mmCIF file of C-alpha atoms in Angstrom:
data_model
loop_
_atom_site.group_PDB
_atom_site.id
_atom_site.type_symbol
_atom_site.label_atom_id
_atom_site.label_comp_id
_atom_site.label_asym_id
_atom_site.label_seq_id
_atom_site.Cartn_x
_atom_site.Cartn_y
_atom_site.Cartn_z
ATOM 1 C CA ALA A 1 -56.641 -18.114 5.010
ATOM 2 C CA HIS A 2 -54.437 -21.473 5.693
ATOM 3 C CA ASP A 3 -51.479 -20.238 3.526
ATOM 4 C CA GLU A 4 -51.686 -16.795 4.553
ATOM 5 C CA PRO A 5 -48.135 -17.045 6.823
ATOM 6 C CA ASN A 6 -46.767 -18.733 4.255
ATOM 7 C CA MET A 7 -47.358 -16.296 1.819
ATOM 8 C CA ARG A 8 -46.247 -13.682 4.408
ATOM 9 C CA GLY A 9 -42.902 -15.498 4.947
ATOM 10 C CA TRP A 10 -41.744 -15.132 1.048
ATOM 11 C CA SER A 11 -42.915 -11.836 1.138
ATOM 12 C CA LEU A 12 -40.766 -10.957 3.359
ATOM 13 C CA VAL A 13 -37.712 -12.831 1.795
ATOM 14 C CA VAL A 14 -38.479 -11.316 -1.638
ATOM 15 C CA THR A 15 -38.395 -7.921 0.293
ATOM 16 C CA ALA A 16 -34.593 -8.956 2.034
ATOM 17 C CA MET A 17 -33.273 -10.044 -1.851
ATOM 18 C CA LEU A 18 -34.653 -6.570 -4.059
ATOM 19 C CA THR A 19 -32.821 -4.386 -0.718
ATOM 20 C CA LEU A 20 -29.631 -6.659 -1.326
ATOM 21 C CA LEU A 21 -30.124 -6.719 -4.829
ATOM 22 C CA ALA A 22 -30.417 -3.153 -3.883
ATOM 23 C CA ILE A 23 -27.101 -2.298 -2.230
ATOM 24 C CA THR A 24 -25.301 -4.813 -3.386
ATOM 25 C CA PRO A 25 -22.368 -3.248 -6.069
ATOM 26 C CA ILE A 26 -23.023 -4.478 -9.575
ATOM 27 C CA ILE A 27 -20.002 -5.872 -11.416
ATOM 28 C CA GLN A 28 -19.031 -4.688 -14.497
ATOM 29 C CA ALA A 29 -16.735 -6.873 -16.244
ATOM 30 C CA VAL A 30 -12.813 -6.095 -17.168
ATOM 31 C CA GLU A 31 -11.741 -8.535 -18.835
ATOM 32 C CA SER A 32 -8.466 -6.567 -19.643
ATOM 33 C CA ILE A 33 -6.654 -3.607 -18.904
ATOM 34 C CA GLY A 34 -4.640 -1.026 -21.174
ATOM 35 C CA GLU A 35 -1.750 1.406 -20.255
ATOM 36 C CA PRO A 36 -3.105 4.555 -19.380
ATOM 37 C CA SER A 37 -2.894 7.608 -21.415
ATOM 38 C CA TYR A 38 -1.617 10.848 -19.006
ATOM 39 C CA THR A 39 -2.510 14.287 -19.324
ATOM 40 C CA ASN A 40 -0.017 17.048 -17.383
ATOM 41 C CA GLY A 41 -1.310 17.606 -14.245
ATOM 42 C CA ASP A 42 -3.646 14.167 -13.721
ATOM 43 C CA GLU A 43 -3.812 13.208 -10.017
ATOM 44 C CA PHE A 44 -4.448 10.696 -8.213
ATOM 45 C CA VAL A 45 -4.855 10.157 -4.132
ATOM 46 C CA TYR A 46 -4.469 6.946 -2.561
ATOM 47 C CA VAL A 47 -5.613 7.005 1.526
ATOM 48 C CA GLY A 48 -3.349 3.990 3.854
ATOM 49 C CA HIS A 49 0.010 4.364 3.569
ATOM 50 C CA THR A 50 -0.320 7.244 6.290
ATOM 51 C CA ALA A 51 -2.201 3.493 8.728
ATOM 52 C CA ALA A 52 0.406 1.682 7.791
ATOM 53 C CA LEU A 53 3.260 4.674 9.008
ATOM 54 C CA LEU A 54 1.031 4.455 11.950
ATOM 55 C CA ASN A 55 0.456 0.892 13.089
ATOM 56 C CA ASP A 56 4.534 0.924 12.206
ATOM 57 C CA LEU A 57 5.585 3.359 14.529
ATOM 58 C CA ASN A 58 3.330 1.948 17.179
ATOM 59 C CA GLU A 59 4.008 -1.257 16.494
ATOM 60 C CA GLN A 60 8.063 -0.922 17.157
ATOM 61 C CA TRP A 61 7.019 1.391 20.439
ATOM 62 C CA LYS A 62 4.791 -1.110 22.238
ATOM 63 C CA ASP A 63 7.376 -2.568 24.578
ATOM 64 C CA GLU A 64 8.643 1.369 25.354
ATOM 65 C CA GLU A 65 7.778 1.475 28.959
ATOM 66 C CA GLY A 66 5.361 3.872 29.377
ATOM 67 C CA PHE A 67 4.697 4.379 25.631
ATOM 68 C CA GLU A 68 1.036 5.340 24.819
ATOM 69 C CA GLY A 69 0.692 5.908 21.151
ATOM 70 C CA VAL A 70 1.399 7.458 17.550
ATOM 71 C CA THR A 71 -2.140 9.739 16.999
ATOM 72 C CA ILE A 72 -1.908 12.004 13.728
ATOM 73 C CA ASP A 73 -2.246 15.572 14.127
ATOM 74 C CA GLU A 74 -2.649 16.166 10.212
ATOM 75 C CA VAL A 75 -2.041 14.539 6.639
ATOM 76 C CA GLU A 76 -1.477 15.250 3.015
ATOM 77 C CA GLU A 77 -2.305 11.690 1.813
ATOM 78 C CA PHE A 78 -0.074 9.950 -0.354
ATOM 79 C CA THR A 79 -0.318 12.171 -3.810
ATOM 80 C CA VAL A 80 0.430 10.963 -7.559
ATOM 81 C CA THR A 81 0.734 13.644 -9.673
ATOM 82 C CA GLN A 82 0.859 13.386 -13.182
ATOM 83 C CA ARG A 83 3.705 15.441 -15.522
ATOM 84 C CA GLY A 84 3.296 13.819 -19.264
ATOM 85 C CA SER A 85 6.759 12.602 -20.661
ATOM 86 C CA GLU A 86 10.132 13.310 -21.414
ATOM 87 C CA SER A 87 12.844 12.231 -22.337
ATOM 88 C CA CYS A 88 15.043 9.756 -20.106
ATOM 89 C CA ASN A 89 18.018 6.975 -19.292
ATOM 90 C CA ILE A 90 17.718 4.268 -17.001
ATOM 91 C CA LEU A 91 20.368 1.635 -17.215
ATOM 92 C CA ASP A 92 21.194 0.490 -20.367
ATOM 93 C CA TRP A 93 17.392 2.107 -21.492
ATOM 94 C CA SER A 94 17.162 5.606 -23.756
ATOM 95 C CA GLY A 95 14.066 6.809 -24.869
ATOM 96 C CA ASP A 96 10.957 8.582 -23.793
ATOM 97 C CA CYS A 97 9.159 8.065 -20.161
ATOM 98 C CA THR A 98 6.702 8.947 -18.489
ATOM 99 C CA LYS A 99 7.045 11.094 -15.668
ATOM 100 C CA ALA A 100 5.492 11.927 -11.846
ATOM 101 C CA ILE A 101 5.258 13.711 -8.624
ATOM 102 C CA ILE A 102 5.148 11.474 -5.242
ATOM 103 C CA GLU A 103 3.285 13.520 -2.546
ATOM 104 C CA HIS A 104 3.136 12.461 1.560
ATOM 105 C CA THR A 105 2.954 14.686 4.239
ATOM 106 C CA VAL A 106 2.071 13.760 8.465
ATOM 107 C CA ASN A 107 2.256 14.874 11.708
ATOM 108 C CA MET A 108 2.012 13.069 14.580
ATOM 109 C CA THR A 109 2.336 13.789 18.445
ATOM 110 C CA VAL A 110 4.144 10.628 20.091
ATOM 111 C CA SER A 111 3.350 10.122 23.578
ATOM 112 C CA TRP A 112 4.294 8.456 26.854
ATOM 113 C CA GLU A 113 2.234 8.026 30.325
ATOM 114 C CA ASN A 114 2.647 11.399 33.063
ATOM 115 C CA GLY A 115 5.811 11.830 34.293
ATOM 116 C CA SER A 116 7.743 9.234 32.587
ATOM 117 C CA THR A 117 9.662 11.159 30.170
ATOM 118 C CA ASN A 118 11.847 14.801 30.829
ATOM 119 C CA TYR A 119 9.483 16.200 27.722
ATOM 120 C CA ASP A 120 7.584 18.845 28.738
ATOM 121 C CA ASN A 121 3.330 17.479 28.187
ATOM 122 C CA ASP A 122 5.019 14.316 28.219
ATOM 123 C CA SER A 123 5.274 14.627 24.488
ATOM 124 C CA LEU A 124 7.039 15.122 20.786
ATOM 125 C CA GLN A 125 6.443 16.494 17.224
ATOM 126 C CA MET A 126 7.227 14.770 14.377
ATOM 127 C CA SER A 127 7.009 15.549 11.019
ATOM 128 C CA VAL A 128 7.613 13.085 7.963
ATOM 129 C CA ILE A 129 7.237 14.429 4.638
ATOM 130 C CA TYR A 130 8.110 12.070 1.644
ATOM 131 C CA GLU A 131 8.979 13.831 -2.298
ATOM 132 C CA ALA A 132 9.519 11.205 -5.247
ATOM 133 C CA THR A 133 10.273 12.090 -8.754
ATOM 134 C CA HIS A 134 9.439 8.511 -10.720
ATOM 135 C CA TRP A 135 10.103 8.262 -14.392
ATOM 136 C CA LYS A 136 9.144 4.743 -16.306
ATOM 137 C CA SER A 137 9.866 3.896 -20.107
ATOM 138 C CA ARG A 138 6.949 4.441 -22.103
ATOM 139 C CA GLY A 139 5.535 1.392 -23.756
ATOM 140 C CA THR A 140 7.236 -1.073 -21.873
ATOM 141 C CA PRO A 141 7.095 -2.815 -18.668
ATOM 142 C CA GLY A 142 11.173 -2.809 -18.388
ATOM 143 C CA TRP A 143 12.759 0.128 -16.854
ATOM 144 C CA GLU A 144 11.835 2.559 -13.857
ATOM 145 C CA LYS A 145 13.861 5.106 -11.652
ATOM 146 C CA LEU A 146 12.806 6.614 -8.593
ATOM 147 C CA ASP A 147 14.310 8.854 -7.175
ATOM 148 C CA SER A 148 13.323 9.813 -3.388
ATOM 149 C CA SER A 149 13.836 12.227 0.007
ATOM 150 C CA THR A 150 12.558 11.136 3.227
ATOM 151 C CA LYS A 151 12.653 13.994 5.859
ATOM 152 C CA THR A 152 11.762 13.704 9.525
ATOM 153 C CA THR A 153 11.867 16.420 11.193
ATOM 154 C CA THR A 154 11.404 15.476 15.096
ATOM 155 C CA ILE A 155 10.406 18.080 18.065
ATOM 156 C CA PHE A 156 10.070 18.270 21.870
ATOM 157 C CA SER A 157 11.084 20.457 25.395
ATOM 158 C CA GLY A 158 12.680 19.503 28.878
ATOM 159 C CA GLY A 159 14.672 20.792 31.282
ATOM 160 C CA GLY A 160 14.270 24.349 30.032
ATOM 161 C CA GLU A 161 15.222 23.403 25.966
ATOM 162 C CA ASP A 162 13.654 23.110 23.143
ATOM 163 C CA ASN A 163 15.798 20.462 21.003
ATOM 164 C CA LEU A 164 15.156 19.800 17.329
ATOM 165 C CA LEU A 165 16.683 16.205 15.530
ATOM 166 C CA GLU A 166 16.479 16.344 11.520
ATOM 167 C CA HIS A 167 17.141 13.163 9.767
ATOM 168 C CA GLU A 168 16.618 12.825 5.994
ATOM 169 C CA LEU A 169 17.234 9.886 3.278
ATOM 170 C CA ASN A 170 17.762 10.264 -0.332
ATOM 171 C CA VAL A 171 17.123 7.573 -2.336
ATOM 172 C CA VAL A 172 17.989 6.570 -6.361
ATOM 173 C CA GLN A 173 16.130 3.198 -6.972
ATOM 174 C CA LEU A 174 17.086 1.842 -11.033
ATOM 175 C CA THR A 175 14.828 -1.241 -11.876
ATOM 176 C CA LYS A 176 14.950 -3.299 -14.654
ATOM 177 C CA ARG A 177 12.658 -6.109 -15.863
ATOM 178 C CA VAL A 178 12.801 -9.079 -17.974
ATOM 179 C CA GLY A 179 10.491 -11.038 -18.661
ATOM 180 C CA ASP A 180 8.088 -13.507 -21.778
ATOM 181 C CA PHE A 181 5.341 -10.225 -21.029
ATOM 182 C CA PRO A 182 1.852 -10.966 -22.715
ATOM 183 C CA ALA A 183 0.578 -8.517 -25.112
ATOM 184 C CA THR A 184 -3.008 -8.337 -23.100
ATOM 185 C CA VAL A 185 -3.141 -8.179 -18.963
ATOM 186 C CA ARG A 186 -6.320 -10.137 -19.318
ATOM 187 C CA VAL A 187 -8.080 -13.065 -16.982
ATOM 188 C CA GLY A 188 -6.356 -15.858 -17.004
ATOM 189 C CA GLU A 189 -2.543 -14.185 -18.025
ATOM 190 C CA ALA A 190 0.663 -15.612 -16.180
ATOM 191 C CA TRP A 191 3.770 -14.860 -16.106
ATOM 192 C CA ASP A 192 7.026 -14.910 -14.550
ATOM 193 C CA VAL A 193 9.818 -11.186 -14.308
ATOM 194 C CA GLU A 194 13.828 -11.472 -13.486
ATOM 195 C CA GLU A 195 13.411 -7.925 -11.273
ATOM 196 C CA ARG A 196 17.143 -6.092 -10.686
ATOM 197 C CA SER A 197 17.221 -3.395 -9.085
ATOM 198 C CA GLU A 198 20.589 -0.882 -8.082
ATOM 199 C CA SER A 199 20.118 1.865 -5.081
ATOM 200 C CA THR A 200 22.651 4.620 -3.907
ATOM 201 C CA GLY A 201 21.471 6.481 -1.031
ATOM 202 C CA VAL A 202 22.575 8.941 1.694
ATOM 203 C CA GLU A 203 21.659 9.179 5.055
ATOM 204 C CA ARG A 204 21.904 12.157 7.005
ATOM 205 C CA ASN A 205 21.472 13.506 10.629
ATOM 206 C CA ARG A 206 21.775 15.820 12.927
ATOM 207 C CA GLU A 207 20.848 17.987 16.382
ATOM 208 C CA ASN A 208 19.475 21.605 17.031
ATOM 209 C CA ARG A 209 20.541 22.724 13.427
ATOM 210 C CA GLY A 210 24.467 21.042 13.980
ATOM 211 C CA VAL A 211 26.829 20.050 11.843
ATOM 212 C CA TRP A 212 25.360 16.998 9.003
ATOM 213 C CA THR A 213 26.276 13.844 9.700
ATOM 214 C CA GLU A 214 25.464 11.640 6.794
ATOM 215 C CA ALA A 215 26.836 8.093 5.219
ATOM 216 C CA GLN A 216 26.543 6.642 1.666
ATOM 217 C CA PHE A 217 25.237 3.745 0.935
ATOM 218 C CA ASN A 218 25.124 1.519 -2.265
ATOM 219 C CA TYR A 219 23.241 -1.816 -3.215
ATOM 220 C CA SER A 220 21.524 -4.404 -5.678
ATOM 221 C CA GLU A 221 19.436 -6.701 -5.490
ATOM 222 C CA VAL A 222 17.728 -9.756 -8.745
ATOM 223 C CA THR A 223 14.864 -11.369 -7.527
ATOM 224 C CA GLN A 224 11.933 -13.949 -9.138
ATOM 225 C CA VAL A 225 8.512 -12.523 -9.448
ATOM 226 C CA SER A 226 5.701 -14.333 -10.566
ATOM 227 C CA TYR A 227 2.361 -12.711 -11.810
ATOM 228 C CA LYS A 228 -0.664 -14.074 -12.451
ATOM 229 C CA VAL A 229 -4.361 -11.875 -13.230
ATOM 230 C CA ILE A 230 -6.827 -13.871 -10.879
ATOM 231 C CA GLY A 231 -10.312 -11.838 -11.474
ATOM 232 C CA GLU A 232 -12.170 -9.228 -11.983
ATOM 233 C CA GLY A 233 -13.979 -7.641 -8.739
ATOM 234 C CA VAL A 234 -15.463 -4.297 -7.211
ATOM 235 C CA ILE A 235 -13.612 -1.688 -4.644
ATOM 236 C CA LEU A 236 -15.893 -0.448 -1.967
ATOM 237 C CA TYR A 237 -14.440 3.584 -0.707
ATOM 238 C CA GLY A 238 -16.132 6.993 0.424
ATOM 239 C CA ILE A 239 -17.263 7.427 4.284
ATOM 240 C CA ALA A 240 -19.975 4.771 3.815
ATOM 241 C CA ASN A 241 -18.588 2.379 0.950
ATOM 242 C CA GLU A 242 -21.316 4.368 -1.612
ATOM 243 C CA LYS A 243 -18.447 4.309 -4.317
ATOM 244 C CA THR A 244 -16.998 2.097 -6.420
ATOM 245 C CA HIS A 245 -14.187 0.441 -8.948
ATOM 246 C CA ASP A 246 -14.664 -1.867 -11.136
ATOM 247 C CA VAL A 247 -11.095 -3.484 -11.150
ATOM 248 C CA LEU A 248 -8.837 -6.421 -12.630
ATOM 249 C CA SER A 249 -7.399 -7.973 -9.618
ATOM 250 C CA VAL A 250 -3.793 -8.985 -10.641
ATOM 251 C CA GLU A 251 -1.319 -10.652 -8.063
ATOM 252 C CA ARG A 252 2.494 -10.590 -8.206
ATOM 253 C CA VAL A 253 4.831 -12.576 -5.612
ATOM 254 C CA ASP A 254 8.277 -12.135 -5.001
ATOM 255 C CA LEU A 255 9.888 -15.135 -4.409
ATOM 256 C CA GLY A 256 13.043 -13.897 -3.476
ATOM 257 C CA ASN A 257 11.865 -11.861 0.127
ATOM 258 C CA ASN A 258 8.133 -13.453 0.419
ATOM 259 C CA VAL A 259 6.628 -10.700 -0.822
ATOM 260 C CA THR A 260 2.980 -10.779 -2.102
ATOM 261 C CA THR A 261 0.939 -7.983 -3.555
ATOM 262 C CA ILE A 262 -2.970 -8.284 -5.275
ATOM 263 C CA ASP A 263 -3.043 -4.636 -7.181
ATOM 264 C CA HIS A 264 -6.582 -3.987 -8.452
ATOM 265 C CA PHE A 265 -6.396 -1.856 -11.646
ATOM 266 C CA VAL A 266 -9.335 -0.409 -14.048
ATOM 267 C CA GLU A 267 -9.785 -0.805 -17.613
ATOM 268 C CA SER A 268 -8.410 2.539 -18.462
ATOM 269 C CA GLY A 269 -4.855 0.502 -16.295
ATOM 270 C CA TYR A 270 -4.281 3.375 -13.217
ATOM 271 C CA LEU A 271 -4.333 2.047 -9.626
ATOM 272 C CA ALA A 272 -7.173 1.409 -7.637
ATOM 273 C CA LYS A 273 -6.327 -0.218 -4.655
ATOM 274 C CA THR A 274 -2.604 -2.342 -3.580
ATOM 275 C CA GLU A 275 -3.020 -4.615 -0.726
ATOM 276 C CA THR A 276 0.855 -6.075 0.266
ATOM 277 C CA TRP A 277 2.094 -9.248 2.661
ATOM 278 C CA GLN A 278 5.011 -9.709 3.988
ATOM 279 C CA ASN A 279 5.647 -13.177 5.504
ATOM 280 C CA GLY A 280 1.635 -13.556 5.303
ATOM 281 C CA THR A 281 1.105 -10.449 7.183
ATOM 282 C CA LEU A 282 -1.003 -7.619 5.921
ATOM 283 C CA THR A 283 1.687 -4.139 5.512
ATOM 284 C CA LEU A 284 0.059 -2.272 3.284
ATOM 285 C CA SER A 285 -3.751 -1.624 1.951
ATOM 286 C CA ALA A 286 -4.219 1.666 -0.006
ATOM 287 C CA THR A 287 -7.591 2.900 -2.031
ATOM 288 C CA LEU A 288 -7.861 5.426 -4.793
ATOM 289 C CA THR A 289 -10.317 7.841 -3.059
ATOM 290 C CA GLU A 290 -9.454 11.191 -4.946
ATOM 291 C CA HIS A 291 -8.869 11.785 -8.640
ATOM 292 C CA ARG A 292 -8.729 13.774 -11.714
ATOM 293 C CA TYR A 293 -7.626 11.443 -15.064
ATOM 294 C CA TYR A 294 -8.516 12.724 -18.600
ATOM 295 C CA VAL A 295 -9.128 16.484 -17.898
ATOM 296 C CA ASN A 296 -9.452 18.059 -21.538
ATOM 297 C CA GLU A 297 -9.362 14.319 -23.703
ATOM 298 C CA PRO A 298 -12.113 12.484 -24.005
ATOM 299 C CA HIS A 299 -11.896 9.189 -23.037
ATOM 300 C CA ASP A 300 -10.609 6.188 -25.218
ATOM 301 C CA VAL A 301 -9.078 2.872 -24.360
ATOM 302 C CA SER A 302 -5.907 0.753 -25.713
ATOM 303 C CA THR A 303 -5.759 -2.336 -24.670
ATOM 304 C CA SER A 304 -3.554 -3.821 -27.000
ATOM 305 C CA SER A 305 -0.575 -1.454 -25.398
ATOM 306 C CA ASN A 306 2.461 -3.674 -24.902
ATOM 307 C CA TRP A 307 2.307 -1.727 -21.291
ATOM 308 C CA ILE A 308 2.384 -4.128 -18.098
ATOM 309 C CA ILE A 309 2.028 -3.479 -14.452
ATOM 310 C CA PRO A 310 3.357 -2.576 -12.272
ATOM 311 C CA THR A 311 3.736 0.606 -12.596
ATOM 312 C CA MET A 312 5.065 3.580 -10.953
ATOM 313 C CA LEU A 313 3.475 2.243 -8.149
ATOM 314 C CA ILE A 314 5.644 -0.308 -7.257
ATOM 315 C CA CYS A 315 7.096 2.147 -4.840
ATOM 316 C CA LEU A 316 4.033 2.275 -2.186
ATOM 317 C CA LEU A 317 5.789 -0.361 -0.302
ATOM 318 C CA PHE A 318 8.955 0.742 -0.756
ATOM 319 C CA VAL A 319 8.147 4.318 0.416
ATOM 320 C CA GLY A 320 6.167 3.255 3.468
ATOM 321 C CA LEU A 321 9.160 1.198 4.478
ATOM 322 C CA ILE A 322 11.585 4.401 3.668
ATOM 323 C CA ALA A 323 9.163 6.625 6.015
ATOM 324 C CA ALA A 324 8.670 4.254 8.728
ATOM 325 C CA GLY A 325 12.187 3.808 10.074
ATOM 326 C CA ALA A 326 13.002 7.260 8.958
ATOM 327 C CA GLY A 327 10.299 8.296 11.738
ATOM 328 C CA TYR A 328 11.426 5.273 14.144
ATOM 329 C CA ALA A 329 15.265 6.475 13.681
ATOM 330 C CA ALA A 330 14.776 10.195 14.836
ATOM 331 C CA VAL A 331 12.518 9.197 17.170
ATOM 332 C CA ASN A 332 14.147 6.487 18.761
ATOM 333 C CA THR A 333 17.389 9.338 19.418
ATOM 334 C CA ALA A 334 15.318 11.757 21.029
ATOM 335 C CA ALA A 335 14.433 9.306 23.144
ATOM 336 C CA LYS A 336 17.588 9.107 24.640
ATOM 337 C CA THR A 337 16.826 12.030 27.309
ATOM 338 C CA ARG A 338 14.195 9.374 28.802
ATOM 339 C CA VAL A 339 14.115 10.226 32.497
ATOM 340 C CA GLU A 340 15.831 6.383 33.743
ATOM 341 C CA THR A 341 14.272 4.877 36.431
ATOM 342 C CA HIS A 342 16.878 2.903 39.103
ATOM 343 C CA GLU A 343 16.032 0.883 41.998
ATOM 344 C CA GLU A 344 17.848 1.683 45.574
ATOM 345 C CA PRO A 345 19.643 -1.149 46.792
#
């Protein structure tokens, strides 16, 4: 009888341990990753870009007098759809390229305190539509092309008038990477890459369907990027984190821009999650929540390919920044109609 309390204690401990084991995901070893073999129509949906855009807009407007916030009305999450392969030319590359379509749409309401603006209901509606076509040199990580369009529409009423502001940003980005890439991406591998990019674009604005005003721009950049395969892990997702991706995580550090990204890849090589920090601040965390892969083909993993990440989703942060910038430009223009308050002398 003297030992009964201890026995009951051990029973509770064992029960707790079994419960933890039941809810703790089991890590399936992902020792290396290969190059994905996409089928035309394969689709990958990522959640996180909308939150990044919303946070950025709220952050830029937080000090505005009377500003209450930006809320999401409707969203089509960031979706990547594979479109097979085709011959392409990217800088000094000419050969076979994988092709993908990228789409992301967000409809929002921007609100101010009651009576603080000339807008009806002290709010305006904004729509940001991002569309892009992406090409990547096949069998080598060296070359990428991203042809993107961000269209921002802002609608508000005030003073008996309806107003429509339109902002478009069209950018073509060409990228070349040179480095001593490993034959297989596996734990412990590390390598450095010189990354060269050239971007050209057109920015256009107009009000109430009037004449477009536009400006062209171009810029180039050379930066050093360090890669390191940092380990295996499990990515949780789903409403109650009930689903998992077994992944191999790769850290890449853009030394020139102080940007650190950790990409988490499944064994087949496609991206399950990406996290980006700018100057130590987390700016993007996007997770694969839905996907269609190998629809009509058996699963076959190749770990001997010369494919090295990053793949098409190198543009994730770039996309978020473009959308946020475009949206903020439109709202900033609209805000000129706000009520100005002046103190009486």
